[in-house]
mmCIF file of C-alpha atoms and ligand atoms in Angstrom:
data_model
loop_
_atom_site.group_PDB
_atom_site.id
_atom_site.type_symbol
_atom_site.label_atom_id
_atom_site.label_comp_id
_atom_site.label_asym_id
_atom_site.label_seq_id
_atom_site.Cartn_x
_atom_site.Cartn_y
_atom_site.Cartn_z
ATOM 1 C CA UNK A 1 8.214 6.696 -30.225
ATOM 2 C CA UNK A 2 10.721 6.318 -27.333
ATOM 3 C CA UNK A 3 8.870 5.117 -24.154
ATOM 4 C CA UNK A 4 9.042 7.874 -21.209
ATOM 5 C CA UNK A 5 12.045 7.195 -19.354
ATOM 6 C CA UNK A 6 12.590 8.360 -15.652
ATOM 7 C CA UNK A 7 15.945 8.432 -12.932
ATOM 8 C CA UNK A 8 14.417 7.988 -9.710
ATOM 9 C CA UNK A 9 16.474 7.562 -6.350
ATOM 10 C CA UNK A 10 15.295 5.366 -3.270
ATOM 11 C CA UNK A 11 14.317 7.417 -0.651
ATOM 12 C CA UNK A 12 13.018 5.105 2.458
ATOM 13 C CA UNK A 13 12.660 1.196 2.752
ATOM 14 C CA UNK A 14 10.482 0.352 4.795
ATOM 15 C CA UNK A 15 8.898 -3.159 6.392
ATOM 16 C CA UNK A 16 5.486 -3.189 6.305
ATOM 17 C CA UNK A 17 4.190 -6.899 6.797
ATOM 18 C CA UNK A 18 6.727 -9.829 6.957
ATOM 19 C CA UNK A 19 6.762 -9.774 2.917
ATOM 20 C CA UNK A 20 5.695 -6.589 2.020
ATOM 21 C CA UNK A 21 7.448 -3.287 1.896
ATOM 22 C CA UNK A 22 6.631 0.113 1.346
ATOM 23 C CA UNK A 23 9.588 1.746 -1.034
ATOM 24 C CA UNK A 24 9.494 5.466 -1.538
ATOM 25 C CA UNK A 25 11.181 6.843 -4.781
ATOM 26 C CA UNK A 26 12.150 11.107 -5.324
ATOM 27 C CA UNK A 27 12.092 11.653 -9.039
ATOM 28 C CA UNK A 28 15.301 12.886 -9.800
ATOM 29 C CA UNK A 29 15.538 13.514 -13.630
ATOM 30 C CA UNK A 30 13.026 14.868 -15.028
ATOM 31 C CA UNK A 31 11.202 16.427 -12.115
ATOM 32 C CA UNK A 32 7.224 15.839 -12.967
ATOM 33 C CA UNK A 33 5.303 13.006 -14.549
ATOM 34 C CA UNK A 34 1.955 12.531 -15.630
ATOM 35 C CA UNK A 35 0.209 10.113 -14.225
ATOM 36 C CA UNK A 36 -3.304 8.826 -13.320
ATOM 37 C CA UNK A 37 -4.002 7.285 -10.210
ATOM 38 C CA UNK A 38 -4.513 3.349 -10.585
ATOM 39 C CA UNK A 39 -1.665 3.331 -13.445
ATOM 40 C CA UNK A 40 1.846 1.163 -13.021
ATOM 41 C CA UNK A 41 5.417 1.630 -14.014
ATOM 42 C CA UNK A 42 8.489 -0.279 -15.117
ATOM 43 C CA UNK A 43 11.340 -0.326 -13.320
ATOM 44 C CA UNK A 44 14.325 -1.486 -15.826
ATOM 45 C CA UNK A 45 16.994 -3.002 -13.029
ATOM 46 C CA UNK A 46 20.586 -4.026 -13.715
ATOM 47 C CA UNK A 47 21.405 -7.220 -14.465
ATOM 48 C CA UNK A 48 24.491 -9.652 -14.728
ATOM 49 C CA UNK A 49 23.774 -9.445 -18.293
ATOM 50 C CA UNK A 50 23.317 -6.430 -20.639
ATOM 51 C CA UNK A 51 19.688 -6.768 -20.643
ATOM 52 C CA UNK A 52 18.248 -4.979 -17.479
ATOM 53 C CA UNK A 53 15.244 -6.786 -15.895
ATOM 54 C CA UNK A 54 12.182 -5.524 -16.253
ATOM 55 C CA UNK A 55 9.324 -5.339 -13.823
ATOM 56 C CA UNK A 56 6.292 -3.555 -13.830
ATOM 57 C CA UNK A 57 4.551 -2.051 -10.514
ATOM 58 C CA UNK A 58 1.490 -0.027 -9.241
ATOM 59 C CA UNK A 59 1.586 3.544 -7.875
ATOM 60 C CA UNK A 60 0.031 2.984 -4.450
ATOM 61 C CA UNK A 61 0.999 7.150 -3.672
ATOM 62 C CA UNK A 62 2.340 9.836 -5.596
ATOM 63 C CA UNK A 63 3.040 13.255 -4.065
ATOM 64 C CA UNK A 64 4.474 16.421 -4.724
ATOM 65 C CA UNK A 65 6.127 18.725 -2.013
ATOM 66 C CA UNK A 66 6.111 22.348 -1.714
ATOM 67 C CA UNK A 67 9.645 22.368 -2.877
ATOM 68 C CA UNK A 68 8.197 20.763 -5.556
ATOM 69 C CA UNK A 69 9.921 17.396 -4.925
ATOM 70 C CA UNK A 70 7.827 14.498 -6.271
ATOM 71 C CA UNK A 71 7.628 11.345 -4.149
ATOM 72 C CA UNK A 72 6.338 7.876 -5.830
ATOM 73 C CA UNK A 73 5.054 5.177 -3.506
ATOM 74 C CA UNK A 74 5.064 1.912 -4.205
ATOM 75 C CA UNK A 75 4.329 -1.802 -2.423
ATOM 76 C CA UNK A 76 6.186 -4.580 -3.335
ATOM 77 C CA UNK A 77 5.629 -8.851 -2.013
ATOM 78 C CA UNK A 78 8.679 -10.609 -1.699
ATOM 79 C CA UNK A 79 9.170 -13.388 -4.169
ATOM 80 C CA UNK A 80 11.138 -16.718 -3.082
ATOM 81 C CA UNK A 81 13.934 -16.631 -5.231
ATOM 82 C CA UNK A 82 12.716 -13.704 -7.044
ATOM 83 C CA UNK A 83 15.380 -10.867 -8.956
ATOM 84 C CA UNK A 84 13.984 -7.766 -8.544
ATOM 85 C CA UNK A 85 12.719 -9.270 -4.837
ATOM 86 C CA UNK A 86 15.875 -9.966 -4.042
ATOM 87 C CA UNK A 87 17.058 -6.680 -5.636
ATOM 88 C CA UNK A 88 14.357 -4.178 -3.881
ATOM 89 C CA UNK A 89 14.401 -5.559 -0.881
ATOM 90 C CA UNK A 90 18.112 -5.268 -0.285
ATOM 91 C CA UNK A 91 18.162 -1.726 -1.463
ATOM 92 C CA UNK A 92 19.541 1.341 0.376
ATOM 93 C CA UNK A 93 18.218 4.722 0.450
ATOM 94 C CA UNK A 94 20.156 6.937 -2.212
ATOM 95 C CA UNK A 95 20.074 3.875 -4.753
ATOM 96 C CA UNK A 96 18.916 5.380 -8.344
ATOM 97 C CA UNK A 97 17.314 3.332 -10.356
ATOM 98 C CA UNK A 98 15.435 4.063 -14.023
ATOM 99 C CA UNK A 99 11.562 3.205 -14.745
ATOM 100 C CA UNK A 100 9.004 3.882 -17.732
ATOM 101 C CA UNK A 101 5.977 4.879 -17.936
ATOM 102 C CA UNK A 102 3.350 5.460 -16.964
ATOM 103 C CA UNK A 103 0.783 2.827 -18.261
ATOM 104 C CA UNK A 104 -2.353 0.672 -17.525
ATOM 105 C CA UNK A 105 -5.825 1.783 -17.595
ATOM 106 C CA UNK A 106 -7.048 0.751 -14.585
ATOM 107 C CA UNK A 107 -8.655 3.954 -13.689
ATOM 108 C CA UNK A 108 -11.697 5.354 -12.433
ATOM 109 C CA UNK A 109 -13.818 6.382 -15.327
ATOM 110 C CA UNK A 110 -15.018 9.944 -15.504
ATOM 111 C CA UNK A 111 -18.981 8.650 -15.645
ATOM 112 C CA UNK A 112 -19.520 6.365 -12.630
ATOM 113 C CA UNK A 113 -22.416 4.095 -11.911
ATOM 114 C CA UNK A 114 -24.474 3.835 -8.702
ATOM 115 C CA UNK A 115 -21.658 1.105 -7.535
ATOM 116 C CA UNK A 116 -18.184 0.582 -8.363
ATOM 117 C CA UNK A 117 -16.770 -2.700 -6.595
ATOM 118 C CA UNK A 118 -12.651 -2.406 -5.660
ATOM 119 C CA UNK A 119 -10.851 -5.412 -5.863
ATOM 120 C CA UNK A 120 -7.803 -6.790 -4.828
ATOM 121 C CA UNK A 121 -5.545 -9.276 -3.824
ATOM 122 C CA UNK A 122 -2.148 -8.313 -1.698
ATOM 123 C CA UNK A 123 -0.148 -5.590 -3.192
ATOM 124 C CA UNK A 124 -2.887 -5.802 -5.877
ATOM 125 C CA UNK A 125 -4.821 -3.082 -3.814
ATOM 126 C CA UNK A 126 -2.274 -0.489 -4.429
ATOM 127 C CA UNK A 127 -4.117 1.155 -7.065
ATOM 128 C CA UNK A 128 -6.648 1.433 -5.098
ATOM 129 C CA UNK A 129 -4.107 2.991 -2.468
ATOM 130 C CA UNK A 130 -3.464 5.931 -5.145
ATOM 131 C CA UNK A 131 -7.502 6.332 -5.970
ATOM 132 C CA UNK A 132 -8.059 7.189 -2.193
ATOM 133 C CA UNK A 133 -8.585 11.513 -2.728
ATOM 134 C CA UNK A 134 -10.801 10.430 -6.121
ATOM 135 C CA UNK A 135 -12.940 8.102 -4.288
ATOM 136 C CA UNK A 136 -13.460 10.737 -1.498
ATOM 137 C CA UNK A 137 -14.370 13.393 -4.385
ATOM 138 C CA UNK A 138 -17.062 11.040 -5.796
ATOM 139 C CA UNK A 139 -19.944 10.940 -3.204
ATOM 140 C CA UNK A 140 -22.441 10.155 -5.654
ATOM 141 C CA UNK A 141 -20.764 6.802 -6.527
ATOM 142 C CA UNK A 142 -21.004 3.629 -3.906
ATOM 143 C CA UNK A 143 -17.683 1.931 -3.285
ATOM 144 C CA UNK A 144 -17.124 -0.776 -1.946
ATOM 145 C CA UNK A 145 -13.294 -1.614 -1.583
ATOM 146 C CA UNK A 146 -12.649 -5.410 -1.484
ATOM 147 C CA UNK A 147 -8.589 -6.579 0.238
ATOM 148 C CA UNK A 148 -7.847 -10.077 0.486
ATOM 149 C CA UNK A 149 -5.143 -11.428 2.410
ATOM 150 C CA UNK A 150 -4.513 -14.953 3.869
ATOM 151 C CA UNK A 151 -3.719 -13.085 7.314
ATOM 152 C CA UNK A 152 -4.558 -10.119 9.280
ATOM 153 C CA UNK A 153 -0.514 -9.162 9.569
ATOM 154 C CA UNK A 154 -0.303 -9.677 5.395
ATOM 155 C CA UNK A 155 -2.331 -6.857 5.393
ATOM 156 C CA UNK A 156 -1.243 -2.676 5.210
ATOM 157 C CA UNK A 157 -2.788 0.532 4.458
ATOM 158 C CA UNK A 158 -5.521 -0.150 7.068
ATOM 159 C CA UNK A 159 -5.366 2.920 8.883
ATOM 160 C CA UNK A 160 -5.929 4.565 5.039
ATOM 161 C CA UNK A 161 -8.708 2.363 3.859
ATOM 162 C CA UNK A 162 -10.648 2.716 7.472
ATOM 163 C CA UNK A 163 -10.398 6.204 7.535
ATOM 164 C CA UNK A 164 -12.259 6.671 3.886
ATOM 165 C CA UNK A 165 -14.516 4.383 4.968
ATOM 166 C CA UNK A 166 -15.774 6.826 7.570
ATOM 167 C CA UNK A 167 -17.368 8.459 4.474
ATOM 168 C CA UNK A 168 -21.105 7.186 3.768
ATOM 169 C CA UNK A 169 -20.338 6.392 0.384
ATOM 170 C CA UNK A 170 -17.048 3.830 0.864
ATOM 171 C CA UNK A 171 -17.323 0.861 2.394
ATOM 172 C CA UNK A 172 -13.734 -1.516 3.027
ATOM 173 C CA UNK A 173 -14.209 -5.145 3.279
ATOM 174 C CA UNK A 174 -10.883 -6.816 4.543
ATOM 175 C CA UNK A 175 -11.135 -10.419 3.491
ATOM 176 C CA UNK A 176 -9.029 -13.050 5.500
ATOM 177 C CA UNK A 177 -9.083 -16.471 3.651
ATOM 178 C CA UNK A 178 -7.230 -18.015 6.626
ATOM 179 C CA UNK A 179 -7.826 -16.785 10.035
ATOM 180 C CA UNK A 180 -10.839 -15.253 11.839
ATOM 181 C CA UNK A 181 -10.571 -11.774 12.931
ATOM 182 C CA UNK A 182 -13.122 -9.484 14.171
ATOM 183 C CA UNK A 183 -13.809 -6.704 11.635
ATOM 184 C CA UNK A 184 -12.795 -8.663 9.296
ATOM 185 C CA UNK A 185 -14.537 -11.199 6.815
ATOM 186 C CA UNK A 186 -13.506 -14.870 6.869
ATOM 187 C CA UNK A 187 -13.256 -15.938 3.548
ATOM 188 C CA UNK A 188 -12.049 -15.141 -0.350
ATOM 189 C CA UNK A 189 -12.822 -11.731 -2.095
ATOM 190 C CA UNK A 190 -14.859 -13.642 -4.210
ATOM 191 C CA UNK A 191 -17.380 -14.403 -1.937
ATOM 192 C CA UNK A 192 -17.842 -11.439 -0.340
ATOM 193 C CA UNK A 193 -18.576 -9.517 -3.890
ATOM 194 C CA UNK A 194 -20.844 -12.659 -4.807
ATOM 195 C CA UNK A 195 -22.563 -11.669 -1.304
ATOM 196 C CA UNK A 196 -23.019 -7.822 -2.588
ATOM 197 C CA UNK A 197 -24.847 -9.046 -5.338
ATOM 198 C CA UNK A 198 -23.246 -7.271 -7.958
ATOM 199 C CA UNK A 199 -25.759 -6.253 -11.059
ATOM 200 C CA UNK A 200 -24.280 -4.849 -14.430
ATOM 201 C CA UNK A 201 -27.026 -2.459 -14.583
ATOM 202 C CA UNK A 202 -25.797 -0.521 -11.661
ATOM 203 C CA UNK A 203 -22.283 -1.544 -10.977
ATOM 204 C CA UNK A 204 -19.056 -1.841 -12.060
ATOM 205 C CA UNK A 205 -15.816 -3.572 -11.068
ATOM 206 C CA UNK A 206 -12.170 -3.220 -10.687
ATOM 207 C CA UNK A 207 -9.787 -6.197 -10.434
ATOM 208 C CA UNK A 208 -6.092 -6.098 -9.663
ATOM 209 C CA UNK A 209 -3.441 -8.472 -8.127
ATOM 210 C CA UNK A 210 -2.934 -12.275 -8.533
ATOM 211 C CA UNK A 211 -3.918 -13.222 -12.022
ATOM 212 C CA UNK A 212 -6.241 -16.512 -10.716
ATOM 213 C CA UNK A 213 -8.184 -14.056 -8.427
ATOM 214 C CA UNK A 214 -8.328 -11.659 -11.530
ATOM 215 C CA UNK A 215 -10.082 -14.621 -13.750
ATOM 216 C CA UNK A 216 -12.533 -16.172 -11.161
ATOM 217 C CA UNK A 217 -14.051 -12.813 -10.281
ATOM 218 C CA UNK A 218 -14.097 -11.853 -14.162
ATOM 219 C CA UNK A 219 -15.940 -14.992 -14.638
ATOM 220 C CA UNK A 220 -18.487 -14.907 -11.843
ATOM 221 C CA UNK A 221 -19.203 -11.263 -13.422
ATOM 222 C CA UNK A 222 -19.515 -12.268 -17.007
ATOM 223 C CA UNK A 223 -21.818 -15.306 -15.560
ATOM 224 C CA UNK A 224 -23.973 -12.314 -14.186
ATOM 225 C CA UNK A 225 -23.794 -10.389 -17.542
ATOM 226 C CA UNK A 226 -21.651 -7.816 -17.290
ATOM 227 C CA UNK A 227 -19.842 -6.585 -20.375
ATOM 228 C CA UNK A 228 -15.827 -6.203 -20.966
ATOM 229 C CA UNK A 229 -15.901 -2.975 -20.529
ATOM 230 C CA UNK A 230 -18.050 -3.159 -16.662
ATOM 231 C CA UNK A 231 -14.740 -4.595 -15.531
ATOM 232 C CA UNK A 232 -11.306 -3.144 -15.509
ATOM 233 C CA UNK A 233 -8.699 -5.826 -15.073
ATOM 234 C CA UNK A 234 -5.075 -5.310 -13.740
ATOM 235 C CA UNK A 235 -2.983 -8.999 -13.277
ATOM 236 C CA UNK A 236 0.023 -8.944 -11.772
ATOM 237 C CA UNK A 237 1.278 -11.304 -14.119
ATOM 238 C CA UNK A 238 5.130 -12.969 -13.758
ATOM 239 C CA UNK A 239 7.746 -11.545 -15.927
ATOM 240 C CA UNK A 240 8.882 -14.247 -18.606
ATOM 241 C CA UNK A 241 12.879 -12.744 -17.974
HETATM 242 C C1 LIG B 301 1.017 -4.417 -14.350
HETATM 243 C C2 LIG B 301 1.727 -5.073 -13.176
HETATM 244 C C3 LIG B 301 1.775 -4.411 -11.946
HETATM 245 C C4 LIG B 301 2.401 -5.020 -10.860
HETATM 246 N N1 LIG B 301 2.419 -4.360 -9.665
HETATM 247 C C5 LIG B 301 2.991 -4.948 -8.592
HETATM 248 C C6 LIG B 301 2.981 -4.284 -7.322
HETATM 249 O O1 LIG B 301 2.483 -3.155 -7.168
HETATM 250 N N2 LIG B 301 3.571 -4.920 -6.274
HETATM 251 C C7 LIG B 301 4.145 -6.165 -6.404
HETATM 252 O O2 LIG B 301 4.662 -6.691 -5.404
HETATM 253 N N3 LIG B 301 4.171 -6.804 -7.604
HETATM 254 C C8 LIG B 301 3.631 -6.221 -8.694
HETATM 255 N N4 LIG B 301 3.678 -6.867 -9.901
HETATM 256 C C9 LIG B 301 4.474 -8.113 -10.027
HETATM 257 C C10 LIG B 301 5.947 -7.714 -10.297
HETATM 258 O O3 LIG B 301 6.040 -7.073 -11.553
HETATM 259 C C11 LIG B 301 6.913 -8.931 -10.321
HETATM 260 O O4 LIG B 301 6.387 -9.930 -11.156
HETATM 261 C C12 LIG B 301 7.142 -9.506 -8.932
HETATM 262 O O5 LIG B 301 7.694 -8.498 -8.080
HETATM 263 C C13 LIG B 301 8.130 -10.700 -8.992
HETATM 264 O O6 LIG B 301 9.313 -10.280 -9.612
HETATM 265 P P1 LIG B 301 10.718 -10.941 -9.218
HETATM 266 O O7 LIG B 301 11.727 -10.438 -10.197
HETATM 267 O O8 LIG B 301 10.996 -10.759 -7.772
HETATM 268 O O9 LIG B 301 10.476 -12.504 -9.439
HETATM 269 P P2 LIG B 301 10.896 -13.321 -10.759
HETATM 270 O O10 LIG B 301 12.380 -13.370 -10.878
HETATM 271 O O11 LIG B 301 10.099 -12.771 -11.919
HETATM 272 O O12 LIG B 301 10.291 -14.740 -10.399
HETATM 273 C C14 LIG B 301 10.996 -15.714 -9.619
HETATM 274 C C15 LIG B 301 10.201 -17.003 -9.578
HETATM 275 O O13 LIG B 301 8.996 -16.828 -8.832
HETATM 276 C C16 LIG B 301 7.850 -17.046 -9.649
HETATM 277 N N5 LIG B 301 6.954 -15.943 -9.276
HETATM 278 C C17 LIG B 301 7.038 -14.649 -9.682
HETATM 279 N N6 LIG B 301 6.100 -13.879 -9.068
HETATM 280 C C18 LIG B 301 5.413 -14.728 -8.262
HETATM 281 C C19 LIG B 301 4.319 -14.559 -7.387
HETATM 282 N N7 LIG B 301 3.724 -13.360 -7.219
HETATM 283 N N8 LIG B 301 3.867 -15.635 -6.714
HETATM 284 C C20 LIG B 301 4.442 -16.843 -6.858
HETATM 285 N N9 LIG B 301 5.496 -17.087 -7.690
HETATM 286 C C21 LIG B 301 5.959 -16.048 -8.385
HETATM 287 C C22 LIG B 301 8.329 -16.984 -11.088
HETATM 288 O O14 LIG B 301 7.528 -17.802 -11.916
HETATM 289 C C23 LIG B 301 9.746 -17.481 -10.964
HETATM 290 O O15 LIG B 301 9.786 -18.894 -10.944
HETATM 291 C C24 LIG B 301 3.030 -6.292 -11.002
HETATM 292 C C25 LIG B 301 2.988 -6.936 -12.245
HETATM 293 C C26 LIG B 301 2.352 -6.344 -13.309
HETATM 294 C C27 LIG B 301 2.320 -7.066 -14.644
#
C-alpha cells in the first residue's frame, strides 16, 4: 500500500537556540492527518539527483485552527555539512515541501504505571513537546520529564515544560552536561534517572534523541530488569543518503 503522502507549505522560520529552529508547516493538500502525539514524519526534499532526500522528524506541535487550518510544528539541530540542514534552515516562508507519514510508536500507552520517566536529548524532546495536553490529562500517572543539553542557551520549550510542571504530577529535570546553572542539574540525563531510582515494577520509560544516549539509558534499565516493552525507544538515527 502507498505510504500517506502530504503537500505542506512553510509557514514561519524561526531561531530558537544558535542551532535549533522552530519550523512551522500549514498542511496544504490534503487538509487533516491522523496522528498521535510522540509520532515522526518524513519529509522527501529535492535533490540534485532524481532521488529526493529523505529525512525523518518528530511532531513537537500539531494544531488545528478554527478555520480549520492545520499547523505542524517541528524542531530541527543544524548539522555541519548536513542536506536537509542546509536545506531547512535556508528556507523561506511559502516554500512547499512533501512528507509521509505518520509513524513511530513512541506514544503514551493507554494503561500507565505509577511512573513514566521522559527522556531526551536536544531536539529528541520534541515528542515530548507534542505529549504536553496528554500528560496534563493523566494525573494519576508520575512524570518525570528528563532534557539534556550541553548548555542552558541549547535548550527551548522551557517556558512549556515549566509551566506543566506546575502540576503535582510532572516534574521537568533540565540536565546541563556542561555548565552549572541554577534550576538546573549539572550532569547527563543518565544520571539524573539513575538518581530517581527507576523500578520496572512501577515505572516505565521513554527514550528519544541521540542514538548513544538512547543505548546507555536502555542498558542501565535492562541492568535493573525492565522488559522491552517498559521502554519505548525513538533514535534519531543518521540517514544512510
Ligand atoms: C525517527 C527520527 C526522528 C527524527 N527527528 C528529528 C527531529 O525532530 N529534529 C532533528 O533535528 N532531527 C531529527 N532526526 C534526525 C534527522 O532525520 C536528520 O538525520 C538530521 O536532521 C540530519 O540530516 P541532514 O540531512 O542535515 O544531515 P546528513 O546529510 O544526513 O548528514 C551530514 C553529515 O553529518 C553526519 N550527521 C548527521 N546527523 C548528525 C548528528 N545529529 N550529529 C552529528 N553528525 C551527524 C552524517 O553522518 C554525515 O556525515 C530524526 C531522525 C529519526 C530517524
Amino acid at each position: 500500500m502507498p505510504l500517506p503522502s502530504f503537500q505542506v507549505s512553510l509557514e514561519s522560520n524561526e531561531i530558537i537556540t544558535p542551532k535549533v529552529r522552530k519550523l512551522v508547516f500549514k498542511l496544504d493538500d490534503p487538509k487533516t492527518i491522523s496522528y498521535k502525539p510522540g509520532q515522526f514524519v518524513s519529509f522527501m526534499l529535492p535533490s540534485d539527483d532524481d532521488r529526493p532526500i529523505k529525512r525523518s522528524y518528530s511532531i513537537s506541535n500539531m494544531e488545528k485552527n478554527t478555520d480549520g487550518v492545520t499547523h505542524i510544528e517541528f524542531v530541527i539541530a543544524y548539522v555541519d555539512g548536513g542536506k536537509a540542514s542546509e536545506l531547512f534552515f535556508n528556507a523561506e516562508p511559502g516554500m512547499t515541501m512533501e512528507m509521509t507519514g505518520p509513524f513511530g510508536l513512541l506514544c503514551l500507552l493507554e494503561e500507565l504505571p505509577q511512573r513514566v520517566f521522559l527522556v531526551g536529548t536536544g531536539t529528541g524532546v520534541a515528542p515530548y513537546r507534542c505529549m504536553i495536553e496528554q500528560i496534563k490529562a493523566r494525573p494519576d500517572t508520575e512524570f518525570h520529564i528528563l532534557f539534556g543539553a550541553q548548555y542552558y542557551e541549547d535548550m527551548f520549550y522551557l517556558d512549556d515544560f515549566n509551566e506543566v510542571a506546575k502540576l503535582d504530577h510532572v516534574h521537568f529535570h533540565p540536565c546541563l552536561s556542561r555548565e552549572d546553572k541554577e534550576g538546573c542539574v549539572s550532569g547527563y540525563v543518565q544520571t539524573k534517572l539513575a538518581e530517581l531510582n527507576p523500578n520496572p515494577e512501577t515505572d516505565m520509560a521513554y527514550l528519544c534523541g541521540n542514538p548513544n544516549m538512547v543505548d546507555e539509558v536502555f542498558n542501565m534499565l535492562q541492568e535493573k530488569n525492565f522488559g522491552v516493552k517498559q521502554v519505548k525507544r525513538e533514535k534519531y538515527v543518521f540517514s544512510r543518503f
